[in-house]
Structures are given as structure tokens and as C-alpha cells.
Coordinates of N, CA and C in Angstrom, one line a residue:
X65 N 9.2 -3.9 -27.0 CA 10.3 -4.5 -26.0 C 11.7 -3.6 -25.1
X66 N 11.1 -3.9 -23.8 CA 12.2 -2.3 -23.2 C 13.8 -2.8 -23.0
X67 N 14.1 -1.9 -22.5 CA 15.9 -2.0 -22.4 C 16.0 -2.8 -21.1
X68 N 16.8 -3.4 -21.1 CA 17.2 -4.3 -19.5 C 17.7 -3.4 -18.7
X69 N 17.7 -1.8 -18.3 CA 18.0 -0.5 -17.3 C 15.6 -0.5 -16.7
X70 N 15.4 -0.1 -17.4 CA 13.5 -0.6 -17.7 C 13.4 -1.6 -17.2
X71 N 13.2 -2.1 -17.6 CA 13.1 -4.0 -16.7 C 13.8 -4.0 -15.7
X72 N 14.0 -4.1 -15.8 CA 15.3 -4.1 -14.0 C 14.6 -3.3 -12.8
X73 N 13.9 -2.1 -13.1 CA 14.0 -0.9 -12.6 C 11.9 -1.4 -12.5
X74 N 11.7 -1.9 -13.4 CA 10.0 -2.5 -13.0 C 9.9 -3.2 -11.3
X75 N 11.4 -3.9 -11.8 CA 11.5 -5.1 -10.7 C 11.5 -4.2 -9.5
X76 N 12.5 -3.8 -9.1 CA 12.7 -3.5 -8.1 C 11.5 -2.5 -7.5
X77 N 11.0 -2.0 -8.7 CA 10.1 -1.0 -8.3 C 8.8 -2.3 -7.6
X78 N 8.6 -3.4 -8.1 CA 7.3 -4.2 -7.3 C 8.5 -4.9 -6.5
X79 N 9.1 -4.8 -6.4 CA 9.6 -5.1 -5.0 C 9.5 -5.4 -3.7
X80 N 9.9 -3.5 -3.8 CA 9.9 -2.2 -3.2 C 8.2 -2.2 -2.5
X81 N 7.8 -2.0 -3.5 CA 5.8 -2.1 -3.4 C 5.3 -3.3 -2.1
X82 N 6.1 -4.4 -3.0 CA 6.1 -5.4 -1.1 C 6.2 -4.9 -1.0
X83 N 7.7 -4.7 -0.2 CA 8.2 -5.0 1.0 C 7.6 -3.7 2.0
X84 N 6.9 -2.5 1.5 CA 6.4 -1.5 1.6 C 5.0 -2.2 2.3
X85 N 4.6 -2.4 1.7 CA 2.8 -3.5 2.1 C 2.8 -4.3 3.2
X86 N 4.3 -5.4 2.6 CA 4.9 -6.0 4.0 C 4.7 -5.8 5.4
X87 N 5.0 -4.6 4.9 CA 5.7 -3.1 6.5 C 4.3 -2.9 6.4
X88 N 3.5 -2.3 6.4 CA 2.4 -1.3 6.6 C 1.5 -3.1 7.2
X89 N 1.1 -3.9 6.5 CA 0.6 -4.8 7.8 C 1.4 -5.4 8.9
X90 N 2.3 -5.1 8.8 CA 3.1 -5.1 10.4 C 3.7 -4.0 11.2
X91 N 2.7 -2.9 10.6 CA 3.5 -1.5 11.4 C 1.2 -2.1 12.3
X92 N 0.0 -2.4 10.6 CA -0.8 -2.1 11.2 C -1.8 -3.6 12.5
X93 N -1.0 -4.6 12.2 CA -1.6 -5.0 12.5 C -0.5 -5.8 14.7
X94 N -0.1 -5.0 14.7 CA 0.4 -4.4 15.5 C 0.5 -3.9 16.5
X95 N -0.6 -3.2 16.1 CA -1.6 -1.9 16.3 C -2.5 -1.6 17.4
X96 N -2.2 -2.4 18.9 CA -3.0 -2.5 19.7 C -2.5 -1.6 20.6
X97 N -3.2 -1.0 21.7 CA -2.9 -0.3 22.6 C -4.4 -1.0 24.1
X98 N -3.5 -0.4 25.6 CA -4.5 -1.1 26.3 C -4.1 0.4 27.0
X99 N -5.7 0.8 27.7 CA -5.5 1.9 28.6 C -5.7 1.9 29.2
X100 N -5.1 2.8 31.0 CA -5.2 2.4 32.0 C -5.9 2.0 32.6
X101 N -7.6 2.1 32.6 CA -8.4 0.9 33.0 C -8.7 -0.3 32.3
X102 N -8.2 -1.2 31.3 CA -7.9 -2.1 31.0 C -8.4 -2.0 29.8
X103 N -9.4 -1.4 29.0 CA -9.4 -1.7 28.0 C -8.5 -1.8 26.2
X104 N -8.9 -2.4 26.1 CA -8.1 -2.8 25.4 C -9.0 -1.9 23.9
X105 N -8.0 -1.9 22.3 CA -8.4 -1.0 21.7 C -6.8 -1.5 20.2
X106 N -7.6 -2.3 19.1 CA -7.1 -2.5 18.5 C -7.1 -1.9 17.0
X107 N -5.7 -2.5 15.7 CA -6.2 -2.0 14.9 C -7.5 -2.7 13.9
X108 N -7.6 -3.1 14.6 CA -9.5 -3.3 13.2 C -10.5 -3.2 14.3
X109 N -10.5 -2.3 15.2 CA -11.1 -1.3 15.8 C -11.5 -0.7 15.2
X110 N -10.7 0.0 14.3 CA -11.7 1.1 12.5 C -11.4 0.7 11.7
X111 N -12.6 1.0 10.5 CA -12.9 0.0 9.4 C -11.9 0.1 8.5
X112 N -11.7 1.8 8.8 CA -10.1 2.0 8.3 C -9.0 1.5 8.2
X113 N -8.7 1.3 9.3 CA -8.0 0.5 9.4 C -7.9 -1.3 8.7
X114 N -8.6 -1.8 9.1 CA -9.4 -3.0 8.5 C -8.9 -2.9 6.6
X115 N -9.3 -2.0 5.9 CA -9.0 -1.3 4.9 C -7.7 -1.1 4.2
X116 N -7.0 -0.7 5.3 CA -5.9 -0.4 4.6 C -5.0 -2.1 4.4
X117 N -5.4 -2.5 5.7 CA -4.7 -4.4 5.6 C -5.1 -4.7 4.5
X118 N -6.2 -4.7 4.4 CA -6.6 -6.0 2.5 C -6.3 -4.9 1.0
X119 N -6.1 -3.3 1.1 CA -5.4 -3.3 0.9 C -3.7 -3.5 0.1
X120 N -3.4 -3.4 1.1 CA -1.8 -4.1 1.8 C -1.8 -5.9 1.0
X121 N -2.7 -6.2 1.9 CA -3.0 -7.5 1.5 C -3.2 -8.2 -0.1
X122 N -4.0 -7.2 -0.7 CA -4.3 -7.0 -1.9 C -2.7 -7.4 -2.6
X123 N -2.5 -6.3 -2.4 CA -0.9 -5.5 -2.8 C 0.8 -6.3 -2.4
X124 N 0.0 -7.5 -2.1 CA 1.3 -8.3 -1.8 C 1.1 -10.0 -2.5
X125 N -0.3 -10.1 -2.4 CA -0.9 -10.4 -4.0 C -0.1 -10.6 -4.8
X126 N -0.7 -9.1 -5.7 CA -0.7 -9.7 -7.2 C 1.1 -9.1 -7.6
X127 N 1.6 -8.3 -6.0 CA 3.0 -8.3 -6.0 C 4.1 -9.7 -6.5
X128 N 3.4 -10.7 -6.0 CA 4.0 -11.5 -5.4 C 4.1 -13.1 -6.7
X129 N 2.6 -12.1 -7.2 CA 1.8 -13.1 -8.7 C 3.6 -12.3 -10.0
X130 N 3.3 -11.1 -9.8 CA 3.5 -10.5 -10.1 C 5.7 -11.1 -10.6
X131 N 5.8 -10.8 -9.6 CA 7.3 -11.5 -9.2 C 7.8 -12.2 -9.6
X132 N 8.1 -13.5 -10.6 CA 8.2 -14.7 -11.9 C 8.6 -14.6 -13.1
X133 N 7.5 -13.6 -12.8 CA 7.0 -12.6 -14.6 C 8.3 -11.7 -14.8
X134 N 7.6 -10.2 -13.9 CA 9.3 -9.1 -14.1 C 10.8 -10.5 -13.8
X135 N 10.5 -11.7 -13.2 CA 12.7 -11.6 -13.0 C 12.6 -11.8 -13.8
X136 N 11.7 -13.1 -14.8 CA 12.1 -13.4 -16.2 C 12.4 -12.1 -17.7
X137 N 11.8 -11.7 -16.8 CA 11.9 -10.5 -18.4 C 13.2 -9.2 -18.1
X138 N 13.3 -9.4 -16.8 CA 14.6 -8.2 -16.9 C 16.0 -9.3 -17.2
X139 N 15.9 -10.1 -16.3 CA 16.6 -11.5 -17.4 C 16.9 -12.1 -19.0
X140 N 15.8 -13.2 -19.1 CA 15.8 -13.0 -20.1 C 15.2 -11.6 -21.6
X141 N 15.0 -11.0 -21.0 CA 14.7 -9.6 -22.1 C 13.8 -10.1 -23.1
X142 N 12.5 -10.7 -23.1 CA 11.8 -11.3 -23.0 C 10.4 -11.6 -22.2
X143 N 9.1 -11.4 -22.8 CA 8.0 -12.2 -22.2 C 7.8 -13.3 -21.8
X144 N 7.5 -14.4 -20.4 CA 7.2 -15.7 -20.8 C 6.1 -16.6 -20.7
X145 N 6.1 -15.8 -21.3 CA 4.2 -16.2 -22.1 C 4.4 -15.2 -23.2
X146 N 4.5 -14.9 -24.0 CA 4.8 -13.8 -25.4 C 3.2 -13.6 -26.9
X147 N 2.0 -14.2 -26.3 CA 1.0 -14.6 -26.9 C 0.2 -12.6 -26.7
X148 N 1.2 -11.7 -25.9 CA 0.6 -10.5 -25.5 C -0.5 -10.1 -24.0
X149 N -0.4 -11.4 -24.0 CA -1.8 -11.3 -22.5 C -1.0 -10.5 -20.9
X150 N 0.5 -11.0 -21.1 CA 1.3 -10.1 -19.7 C 1.4 -8.7 -20.4
X151 N 1.4 -7.9 -21.1 CA 2.0 -6.3 -21.0 C 0.2 -6.0 -21.0
X152 N -0.9 -7.0 -21.6 CA -2.0 -6.3 -20.7 C -2.2 -6.5 -19.6
X153 N -1.9 -7.9 -19.1 CA -2.3 -7.8 -17.8 C -1.7 -6.6 -16.9
X154 N -0.7 -6.2 -16.8 CA 0.6 -5.3 -16.6 C -0.9 -4.3 -16.5
X155 N -0.3 -3.5 -17.2 CA -1.7 -2.3 -17.6 C -2.8 -1.8 -16.7
X156 N -2.9 -3.4 -16.9 CA -4.6 -3.1 -16.1 C -4.2 -3.7 -14.4
X157 N -3.6 -4.6 -14.4 CA -3.5 -4.9 -13.0 C -2.6 -3.9 -11.9
X158 N -1.5 -2.8 -13.1 CA -1.3 -1.8 -12.5 C -1.9 -0.7 -12.0
X159 N -2.4 -0.4 -12.7 CA -3.3 0.6 -12.9 C -4.1 0.4 -11.5
X160 N -5.0 -0.5 -11.7 CA -5.6 -0.9 -10.2 C -4.8 -0.2 -8.9
X161 N -4.8 -1.9 -8.5 CA -3.6 -1.8 -7.5 C -3.0 -0.2 -7.0
X162 N -2.9 0.7 -8.2 CA -2.8 2.1 -8.0 C -3.5 2.9 -7.4
X163 N -4.5 2.7 -8.0 CA -6.0 3.2 -7.2 C -6.3 2.3 -6.1
X164 N -6.4 1.4 -5.8 CA -6.3 0.5 -4.8 C -5.2 1.2 -2.8
X165 N -4.0 1.1 -3.1 CA -3.3 1.7 -2.9 C -3.6 3.3 -2.4
X166 N -4.8 4.2 -3.4 CA -3.7 5.1 -3.4 C -6.0 6.4 -2.0
X167 N -6.2 4.7 -2.6 CA -8.3 4.8 -1.7 C -7.8 4.7 -0.3
X168 N -6.7 3.3 -0.3 CA -5.9 2.6 1.1 C -5.5 3.6 1.9
X169 N -4.5 4.7 1.5 CA -3.8 5.6 2.3 C -4.0 6.4 2.6
X170 N -5.8 7.1 1.4 CA -6.5 8.1 2.2 C -7.3 8.0 3.8
X171 N -7.7 6.8 3.1 CA -8.2 6.8 4.5 C -7.6 5.5 5.2
X172 N -6.5 5.7 5.2 CA -6.2 5.8 6.7 C -4.9 6.9 6.9
X173 N -5.0 7.3 6.3 CA -4.0 8.4 7.4 C -6.2 10.3 7.5
X174 N -6.8 10.2 6.2 CA -8.2 11.0 7.0 C -8.2 10.4 8.3
X175 N -8.0 9.2 8.6 CA -9.5 8.5 9.2 C -8.7 8.7 11.0
X176 N -7.3 8.5 10.3 CA -5.9 8.8 12.0 C -5.9 10.8 12.3
X177 N -5.6 10.8 10.7 CA -5.8 12.4 11.4 C -6.7 13.2 12.5
X178 N -7.8 13.0 11.3 CA -9.1 13.6 11.7 C -9.5 13.0 13.5
X179 N -9.1 11.5 13.6 CA -9.2 11.5 14.9 C -8.1 11.5 15.9
X180 N -7.0 12.5 15.1 CA -6.2 12.8 16.2 C -6.6 14.3 16.1
X181 N -7.2 14.3 15.5 CA -7.0 15.8 15.8 C -8.2 16.7 16.4
X182 N -9.4 15.5 16.6 CA -10.9 15.1 17.8 C -10.5 15.3 19.1
X183 N -9.5 14.0 19.0 CA -9.2 13.6 20.3 C -8.3 14.5 21.0
X184 N -7.5 15.9 20.1 CA -6.9 16.1 20.6 C -7.2 17.8 21.1
X185 N -8.1 17.6 19.8 CA -9.4 19.1 20.9 C -9.9 18.5 22.1
X186 N -10.9 17.8 21.7 CA -11.2 17.1 22.5 C -10.3 17.2 24.3
X187 N -9.5 16.6 24.3 CA -8.8 16.5 25.7 C -7.9 17.9 25.7
X188 N -8.1 19.0 24.8 CA -7.1 21.0 24.8 C -8.5 21.3 26.2
X189 N -10.1 21.0 25.8 CA -10.6 21.6 25.9 C -10.9 20.8 27.4
X190 N -10.6 19.6 28.1 CA -11.2 20.1 29.6 C -9.6 20.0 29.8
X191 N -8.7 20.2 29.6 CA -7.3 20.7 30.2 C -6.4 19.7 30.6
X192 N -6.9 18.0 30.2 CA -5.8 17.2 30.5 C -5.1 17.0 29.4
X193 N -3.7 17.8 31.3 CA -2.0 17.8 30.4 C -1.8 16.9 28.9
X194 N -0.4 17.0 27.9 CA 0.3 16.3 26.9 C 0.2 15.6 27.5
X195 N 0.7 14.7 28.8 CA 2.0 13.7 28.9 C 0.8 12.8 30.0
X196 N -0.6 13.2 29.3 CA -2.1 11.8 30.2 C -1.3 10.3 29.7
X197 N -1.7 9.1 30.5 CA -1.8 8.2 29.9 C -2.4 8.4 29.1
X198 N -3.8 8.2 29.1 CA -4.4 8.1 28.6 C -4.5 8.8 27.0
X199 N -4.5 10.3 26.9 CA -3.7 11.0 26.5 C -2.7 10.4 25.4
X200 N -1.4 9.7 26.1 CA -0.4 9.6 24.9 C -0.7 8.2 24.2
X201 N -1.3 7.6 25.6 CA -2.5 5.7 25.0 C -2.9 6.2 23.4
X202 N -3.6 7.3 22.9 CA -4.5 7.4 22.0 C -3.6 7.8 20.5
X203 N -3.1 8.8 21.5 CA -2.0 8.9 20.7 C -1.2 8.6 20.2
X204 N -0.9 7.2 20.7 CA 0.3 6.0 20.0 C -0.6 5.5 19.1
X205 N -1.7 5.4 19.1 CA -2.6 3.9 18.7 C -2.7 5.4 17.1
X206 N -3.4 6.3 16.9 CA -3.3 6.6 16.0 C -2.6 6.7 15.2
X207 N -1.3 7.6 16.1 CA -0.4 8.1 15.4 C 0.4 6.5 14.4
X208 N 0.6 5.4 15.6 CA 0.6 4.0 13.8 C -0.1 3.5 13.5
X209 N -1.3 4.7 12.9 CA -2.4 4.0 11.6 C -1.5 5.0 10.8
X210 N -0.8 6.9 10.8 CA -0.4 7.7 10.5 C 0.5 6.9 9.9
X211 N 1.4 6.5 11.0 CA 2.5 5.6 10.3 C 2.6 4.2 8.7
X212 N 1.6 3.6 9.0 CA 0.6 2.6 8.7 C 0.2 3.0 7.0
X213 N 0.0 4.1 7.3 CA -0.5 4.6 5.9 C 0.9 5.4 4.7
X214 N 1.4 5.8 5.4 CA 2.4 6.5 5.4 C 4.0 5.7 4.4
X215 N 4.0 4.8 4.6 CA 4.3 3.6 4.8 C 3.7 2.9 3.4
X216 N 2.3 2.6 3.5 CA 1.5 2.0 2.2 C 1.8 3.5 1.3
X217 N 2.3 4.3 1.2 CA 2.9 5.3 0.1 C 3.3 5.3 -0.2
X218 N 4.5 4.5 0.2 CA 5.7 4.5 -0.8 C 5.1 3.0 -1.8
X219 N 5.3 1.8 -1.5 CA 4.2 1.1 -2.4 C 3.0 2.1 -4.0
X220 N 2.2 3.2 -3.5 CA 1.9 3.8 -3.4 C 2.9 4.1 -5.0
X221 N 3.3 5.0 -4.8 CA 4.2 5.7 -5.8 C 5.4 4.6 -6.4
X222 N 5.6 3.9 -5.9 CA 6.1 2.1 -6.2 C 5.4 2.1 -8.1
X223 N 4.3 2.2 -7.2 CA 3.0 0.6 -7.9 C 2.6 2.0 -9.0
X224 N 3.0 3.5 -9.0 CA 3.0 4.6 -9.7 C 3.4 4.7 -10.6
X225 N 4.2 4.5 -10.6 CA 5.8 4.3 -11.8 C 6.4 3.2 -12.3
X226 N 5.5 1.7 -11.9 CA 5.5 0.8 -12.5 C 4.2 0.8 -14.0
X227 N 3.6 1.9 -12.8 CA 2.2 2.2 -13.9 C 2.8 2.5 -15.5
X228 N 2.5 3.6 -14.9 CA 3.1 4.4 -16.2 C 3.5 3.6 -17.2
X229 N 5.3 3.3 -16.6 CA 6.3 1.6 -17.5 C 5.5 0.7 -18.4
X230 N 4.7 0.2 -17.3 CA 3.9 -0.5 -18.2 C 2.7 0.2 -19.0
X231 N 2.3 1.2 -19.2 CA 1.5 2.3 -19.9 C 2.4 1.6 -21.0
X232 N 4.0 2.4 -21.4 CA 4.6 2.7 -22.2 C 5.2 1.3 -22.6
X233 N 5.4 0.7 -21.9 CA 5.2 -1.0 -23.2 C 4.2 -1.7 -23.4
X234 N 3.5 -1.2 -23.4 CA 2.0 -1.6 -23.5 C 1.9 -1.7 -25.1
X235 N 2.1 0.2 -25.2 CA 2.1 1.2 -26.3 C 3.1 0.5 -27.2
X236 N 4.2 -0.4 -27.2 CA 4.9 -0.7 -27.9 C 4.5 -2.2 -28.0
X237 N 3.8 -3.0 -27.2 CA 3.1 -4.4 -28.1 C 2.3 -4.0 -28.8
X238 N 1.2 -5.1 -28.7 CA -0.1 -5.1 -30.2 C -0.9 -5.2 -28.8
X239 N -0.8 -5.8 -28.4 CA -1.7 -6.0 -27.2 C -3.0 -7.5 -27.5
X240 N -3.7 -7.2 -26.6 CA -4.7 -8.3 -27.0 C -5.6 -7.1 -27.6
X241 N -6.2 -6.4 -27.2 CA -6.9 -5.6 -27.2 C -6.8 -3.8 -28.3
X242 N -5.5 -4.7 -29.0 CA -5.5 -3.0 -30.0 C -4.7 -4.0 -31.5

């Protein structure tokens, strides 16, 4: 049994993870640019951005499923389902979501930063000025991917802390495997 401040902090951290994942989705889905020649580039043109979107969506689904249980646990200081399955579900679910979030952040940041550096080098070698419309449009697209991945890192940090707390709570309960 965790103390009231611990259960309330777990609830708040799950809400923060949920909101940050939703903000990531909003940033990614609206990441669409049109170049001067009419060429359009959307977030789904990069597979890594689609992966970040999938990870954020899975995080929202998981946090939404966990929210009623967390609210009940924070308010009543006891589990809604009292057979030891919820601490196990928290333990493994929080770990899996944390790892997924870490890989999503890595994929989004790595591709965005590498492409930005790659295209900046190409533009610099070609003598294209920084205020060129094509260059600024390309930068806008990639910087938005960097920002979306950075916002997703808030979800990761929240879920990581929840994961540590759920590990501690699992050790205090018997669970189905122990």
C-alpha cells in the first residue's frame, strides 16, 4: 500500500504523460509544409515520424486505460481490483511504455537532427542563404519533428518515474508471480 502523496503523484504523472503524448500527436499531425514549387511534405512522409505518432498513440491508450484505476487508487487508497493483478499490470505495462517512449524519442530526434544537419550541409555547400524559402521550409519541417520528439520526452520522464514507483509498489504486494 502506497501513501496518499505517492498515489496522487502517480496519478498526476500519468496525466502529464497523457497530455504530452497528445501534444506530440498534435505537433506531428500538423507538420505539413509546402515548398515554393508546390511540393508538399507531410509528417507521414518520414517513417520515423509515423513511429513517433504510433508510440504517442499507444501511450495515450495505455494512460487512458490506467486513469480510472489510478484515480480510484489515489482517492480510496486501495486497489479497484484486489487480487494482485493490477500491481503486476502496472509494473509490466509501465516498463513497456517507458521503453516504447524511449525508442520513439530516439527515432524522432535522430532522424530529424541527422536530416537537418545533412540538408544544412548541402545548402551551405551549394551557397544557399539561410533565408532561402526552400531552406527555411525544410528547417521548419524538421524543427517541428525535433520539438514533437522533445515533448514526447516529457511523457517518457513521467512514465519512467511512474515505472520506478510501480516497481516499489509491486515489491510491497505479493503479485501473481511472487
